[in-house]
Amino acid sequence: MPAISATAPGKIILFGEHAVVYGQPAIAAPVGQVFARATVSAEIHAPAGQVTIQAPGIGFAARLDSLSDTHPLGMAVRSVLDTLHVPRPPACTLRISGNIPVASGLGSGAAVSVAIVRAFSAFLGHPLPDEQVNALAYEIEKIHHGTPSGIDNTVITYARPVYFVRGAPIETFLVRQPFELVIADTGIASPTSLSVGDVRKLWLAEPERMAALFEQVGALVRRARQVMETGDPAELGALMLANHTLLQAMTVSSPELDALVQAAVTAGALGAKLSGGGRGGNLIALPAAGQAENLAEALRQAGAVRALVTPLPPR
Ligand code: PMV
């Protein structure tokens, strides 16, 4: 039996992170330059039911039956076995690889889940449709994020730019004038569950102030969608900076993110903001026309450990 592989892209949130957990819209897009891959190979000499999971990139190797019910990699495999009613799969090894930095706002957790669900269900002869892949990946996101909105698993499963509202049907939209974004990494790993949890504590302590911030984000996201659908990316830059200021007020920025946002503006970016959970991880910056590579270099000079240019919509 040949090995079966599936890949899933990374993602960035353009607008609306955190507020999206509280019902506001957000805009996200896949990033094809980074990906997670899951490969399942049959092990003909091992006993039926034995599933070994290896993720060499993070030094992980374990048997499925040794993992707790809440281990995200184990959950991804078990969710497929349960969905397909396969209590004893053929013996196999699942290998996870890819190049999405962990805990950096690029959706590594969701991409790994989507890749595993796709590869494992295909290995069992019943590749699951996107809707089911998305639903299973969402359950696993709850382990990563605590109270996820579902935006990461959705944009990664469908691999298209989305306008996302929690609980609403998926909406994709057309970008009138394609543009490029620079994604720059602070190099600081920051688990999304922590910043999401801290925002929740603030919201419980000061519901009115936080709700007002979330609503301002929502208004800005709706405007950003209009701007992307009708042209003029220049206004997007101003909206990104306004969104960053609101994220600072939610306490999810950090000195390193703020310094890189400032460095982007100094280097001529039309706007910049943190992307994803915050406190570390990545920021995105909107270059002036033809300036993407120069802006990426300026951000590396200013301390970003990585900076890549990604087209929107993805090519
Ligand atoms: O996975 P990250 O770090 O890109 O963050 C996801 C976006 C949040 O809004 C912070 C959380 C969520 O579930 O929507």
PDB file of C-alpha atoms in Angstrom, residues 27-159:
ATOM      1  CA  ILE A  27     -10.637  38.507   7.529  1.00  0.00           C
ATOM      2  CA  ALA A  28      -8.052  35.779   7.022  1.00  0.00           C
ATOM      3  CA  ALA A  29      -6.119  34.375   4.087  1.00  0.00           C
ATOM      4  CA  PRO A  30      -4.095  31.217   3.435  1.00  0.00           C
ATOM      5  CA  VAL A  31      -0.314  31.492   3.116  1.00  0.00           C
ATOM      6  CA  GLY A  32       0.953  28.941   0.616  1.00  0.00           C
ATOM      7  CA  GLN A  33       4.663  29.478   1.340  1.00  0.00           C
ATOM      8  CA  VAL A  34       4.313  27.622   4.631  1.00  0.00           C
ATOM      9  CA  PHE A  35       2.558  24.288   5.074  1.00  0.00           C
ATOM     10  CA  ALA A  36       2.031  21.225   7.245  1.00  0.00           C
ATOM     11  CA  ARG A  37       2.191  17.741   5.764  1.00  0.00           C
ATOM     12  CA  ALA A  38       0.913  14.430   7.145  1.00  0.00           C
ATOM     13  CA  THR A  39       2.032  11.144   5.580  1.00  0.00           C
ATOM     14  CA  VAL A  40       0.570   7.784   6.568  1.00  0.00           C
ATOM     15  CA  SER A  41       2.439   4.569   5.669  1.00  0.00           C
ATOM     16  CA  ALA A  42       1.219   1.029   6.324  1.00  0.00           C
ATOM     17  CA  GLU A  43       3.440  -1.091   8.604  1.00  0.00           C
ATOM     18  CA  ILE A  44       2.917  -4.626   7.377  1.00  0.00           C
ATOM     19  CA  HIS A  45       4.937  -6.275  10.161  1.00  0.00           C
ATOM     20  CA  ALA A  46       3.251  -4.489  13.068  1.00  0.00           C
ATOM     21  CA  PRO A  47       0.049  -5.765  14.761  1.00  0.00           C
ATOM     22  CA  ALA A  48      -3.295  -4.372  13.545  1.00  0.00           C
ATOM     23  CA  GLY A  49      -4.413  -1.326  15.495  1.00  0.00           C
ATOM     24  CA  GLN A  50      -0.871  -0.070  16.181  1.00  0.00           C
ATOM     25  CA  VAL A  51      -0.538   3.559  15.120  1.00  0.00           C
ATOM     26  CA  THR A  52       2.804   5.329  15.599  1.00  0.00           C
ATOM     27  CA  ILE A  53       2.960   9.123  15.334  1.00  0.00           C
ATOM     28  CA  GLN A  54       6.225  10.890  14.532  1.00  0.00           C
ATOM     29  CA  ALA A  55       6.881  14.614  14.298  1.00  0.00           C
ATOM     30  CA  PRO A  56      10.670  14.820  13.943  1.00  0.00           C
ATOM     31  CA  GLY A  57      10.603  18.623  13.663  1.00  0.00           C
ATOM     32  CA  ILE A  58       9.535  18.873  17.310  1.00  0.00           C
ATOM     33  CA  GLY A  59      11.319  15.709  18.466  1.00  0.00           C
ATOM     34  CA  PHE A  60       8.046  13.854  18.996  1.00  0.00           C
ATOM     35  CA  ALA A  61       7.429  10.108  18.594  1.00  0.00           C
ATOM     36  CA  ALA A  62       4.749   8.065  20.374  1.00  0.00           C
ATOM     37  CA  ARG A  63       2.194   5.314  19.951  1.00  0.00           C
ATOM     38  CA  LEU A  64      -1.385   6.528  19.628  1.00  0.00           C
ATOM     39  CA  ASP A  65      -2.536   4.389  22.566  1.00  0.00           C
ATOM     40  CA  SER A  66      -0.011   6.094  24.879  1.00  0.00           C
ATOM     41  CA  LEU A  67      -1.437   9.580  24.232  1.00  0.00           C
ATOM     42  CA  SER A  68      -4.020  11.205  26.479  1.00  0.00           C
ATOM     43  CA  ASP A  69      -7.510  12.000  25.181  1.00  0.00           C
ATOM     44  CA  THR A  70      -6.580  15.676  24.906  1.00  0.00           C
ATOM     45  CA  HIS A  71      -3.313  15.336  22.997  1.00  0.00           C
ATOM     46  CA  PRO A  72      -3.924  17.309  19.759  1.00  0.00           C
ATOM     47  CA  LEU A  73      -2.094  14.841  17.465  1.00  0.00           C
ATOM     48  CA  GLY A  74      -3.803  11.847  19.056  1.00  0.00           C
ATOM     49  CA  MET A  75      -7.143  13.645  18.930  1.00  0.00           C
ATOM     50  CA  ALA A  76      -6.784  14.270  15.214  1.00  0.00           C
ATOM     51  CA  VAL A  77      -6.229  10.559  14.525  1.00  0.00           C
ATOM     52  CA  ARG A  78      -8.925   9.383  16.947  1.00  0.00           C
ATOM     53  CA  SER A  79     -11.464  11.826  15.525  1.00  0.00           C
ATOM     54  CA  VAL A  80     -11.049  10.174  12.117  1.00  0.00           C
ATOM     55  CA  LEU A  81     -11.264   6.638  13.566  1.00  0.00           C
ATOM     56  CA  ASP A  82     -14.445   7.577  15.465  1.00  0.00           C
ATOM     57  CA  THR A  83     -16.031   9.349  12.495  1.00  0.00           C
ATOM     58  CA  LEU A  84     -15.378   6.398  10.187  1.00  0.00           C
ATOM     59  CA  HIS A  85     -16.223   3.796  12.878  1.00  0.00           C
ATOM     60  CA  VAL A  86     -12.833   2.067  12.568  1.00  0.00           C
ATOM     61  CA  PRO A  87     -11.833   0.784  16.032  1.00  0.00           C
ATOM     62  CA  ARG A  88      -8.732  -1.113  14.773  1.00  0.00           C
ATOM     63  CA  PRO A  89      -7.014   0.563  11.824  1.00  0.00           C
ATOM     64  CA  PRO A  90      -4.320  -1.253   9.826  1.00  0.00           C
ATOM     65  CA  ALA A  91      -0.929  -0.824  11.536  1.00  0.00           C
ATOM     66  CA  CYS A  92       0.672   2.375  10.290  1.00  0.00           C
ATOM     67  CA  THR A  93       3.036   5.275  10.942  1.00  0.00           C
ATOM     68  CA  LEU A  94       1.876   8.873  10.676  1.00  0.00           C
ATOM     69  CA  ARG A  95       4.690  11.358   9.994  1.00  0.00           C
ATOM     70  CA  ILE A  96       4.165  15.073  10.408  1.00  0.00           C
ATOM     71  CA  SER A  97       6.438  17.559   8.715  1.00  0.00           C
ATOM     72  CA  GLY A  98       6.279  21.098   7.387  1.00  0.00           C
ATOM     73  CA  ASN A  99       7.699  24.555   7.905  1.00  0.00           C
ATOM     74  CA  ILE A 100       5.088  26.532   9.842  1.00  0.00           C
ATOM     75  CA  PRO A 101       6.688  27.956  12.988  1.00  0.00           C
ATOM     76  CA  VAL A 102       4.802  26.791  16.091  1.00  0.00           C
ATOM     77  CA  ALA A 103       2.909  29.309  18.253  1.00  0.00           C
ATOM     78  CA  SER A 104       3.561  32.227  15.921  1.00  0.00           C
ATOM     79  CA  GLY A 105       0.115  33.112  14.593  1.00  0.00           C
ATOM     80  CA  LEU A 106       0.471  31.281  11.278  1.00  0.00           C
ATOM     81  CA  GLY A 107      -1.989  28.550  12.154  1.00  0.00           C
ATOM     82  CA  SER A 108       0.440  25.646  12.661  1.00  0.00           C
ATOM     83  CA  GLY A 109      -1.927  23.768  14.984  1.00  0.00           C
ATOM     84  CA  ALA A 110      -4.901  23.945  12.628  1.00  0.00           C
ATOM     85  CA  ALA A 111      -2.774  23.128   9.576  1.00  0.00           C
ATOM     86  CA  VAL A 112      -1.398  20.000  11.258  1.00  0.00           C
ATOM     87  CA  SER A 113      -4.918  18.920  12.269  1.00  0.00           C
ATOM     88  CA  VAL A 114      -6.322  19.444   8.762  1.00  0.00           C
ATOM     89  CA  ALA A 115      -3.410  17.575   7.162  1.00  0.00           C
ATOM     90  CA  ILE A 116      -3.769  14.623   9.590  1.00  0.00           C
ATOM     91  CA  VAL A 117      -7.547  14.346   9.162  1.00  0.00           C
ATOM     92  CA  ARG A 118      -7.201  14.419   5.367  1.00  0.00           C
ATOM     93  CA  ALA A 119      -4.290  11.966   5.157  1.00  0.00           C
ATOM     94  CA  PHE A 120      -5.664   9.532   7.728  1.00  0.00           C
ATOM     95  CA  SER A 121      -9.174   9.415   6.304  1.00  0.00           C
ATOM     96  CA  ALA A 122      -7.711   8.887   2.811  1.00  0.00           C
ATOM     97  CA  PHE A 123      -5.472   6.108   4.200  1.00  0.00           C
ATOM     98  CA  LEU A 124      -8.595   4.385   5.535  1.00  0.00           C
ATOM     99  CA  GLY A 125     -10.169   4.648   2.092  1.00  0.00           C
ATOM    100  CA  HIS A 126     -12.759   7.331   2.987  1.00  0.00           C
ATOM    101  CA  PRO A 127     -11.351  10.826   2.375  1.00  0.00           C
ATOM    102  CA  LEU A 128     -13.568  13.174   4.365  1.00  0.00           C
ATOM    103  CA  PRO A 129     -15.202  16.188   2.671  1.00  0.00           C
ATOM    104  CA  ASP A 130     -14.022  19.710   3.593  1.00  0.00           C
ATOM    105  CA  GLU A 131     -17.024  20.372   5.802  1.00  0.00           C
ATOM    106  CA  GLN A 132     -16.201  17.389   8.015  1.00  0.00           C
ATOM    107  CA  VAL A 133     -12.455  18.083   7.965  1.00  0.00           C
ATOM    108  CA  ASN A 134     -13.239  21.608   9.161  1.00  0.00           C
ATOM    109  CA  ALA A 135     -15.572  20.417  11.925  1.00  0.00           C
ATOM    110  CA  LEU A 136     -13.039  17.885  13.264  1.00  0.00           C
ATOM    111  CA  ALA A 137     -10.179  20.412  13.101  1.00  0.00           C
ATOM    112  CA  TYR A 138     -12.343  22.857  15.076  1.00  0.00           C
ATOM    113  CA  GLU A 139     -12.737  20.351  17.915  1.00  0.00           C
ATOM    114  CA  ILE A 140      -8.939  20.011  18.089  1.00  0.00           C
ATOM    115  CA  GLU A 141      -8.522  23.810  18.001  1.00  0.00           C
ATOM    116  CA  LYS A 142     -10.336  23.883  21.333  1.00  0.00           C
ATOM    117  CA  ILE A 143      -7.273  22.166  22.832  1.00  0.00           C
ATOM    118  CA  HIS A 144      -4.908  24.725  21.284  1.00  0.00           C
ATOM    119  CA  HIS A 145      -6.969  27.845  21.950  1.00  0.00           C
ATOM    120  CA  GLY A 146      -9.448  27.228  24.729  1.00  0.00           C
ATOM    121  CA  THR A 147     -12.289  29.177  23.123  1.00  0.00           C
ATOM    122  CA  PRO A 148     -11.434  29.312  19.414  1.00  0.00           C
ATOM    123  CA  SER A 149     -13.576  31.227  16.968  1.00  0.00           C
ATOM    124  CA  GLY A 150     -12.961  28.602  14.267  1.00  0.00           C
ATOM    125  CA  ILE A 151     -11.297  31.053  11.892  1.00  0.00           C
ATOM    126  CA  ASP A 152      -7.970  29.187  11.653  1.00  0.00           C
ATOM    127  CA  ASN A 153      -9.400  25.774  10.788  1.00  0.00           C
ATOM    128  CA  THR A 154     -11.837  27.368   8.311  1.00  0.00           C
ATOM    129  CA  VAL A 155      -9.352  29.403   6.270  1.00  0.00           C
ATOM    130  CA  ILE A 156      -6.873  26.512   6.284  1.00  0.00           C
ATOM    131  CA  THR A 157      -9.412  23.838   5.298  1.00  0.00           C
ATOM    132  CA  TYR A 158     -10.848  25.860   2.413  1.00  0.00           C
ATOM    133  CA  ALA A 159      -7.501  27.496   1.461  1.00  0.00           C
TER     134      ALA A 159
END
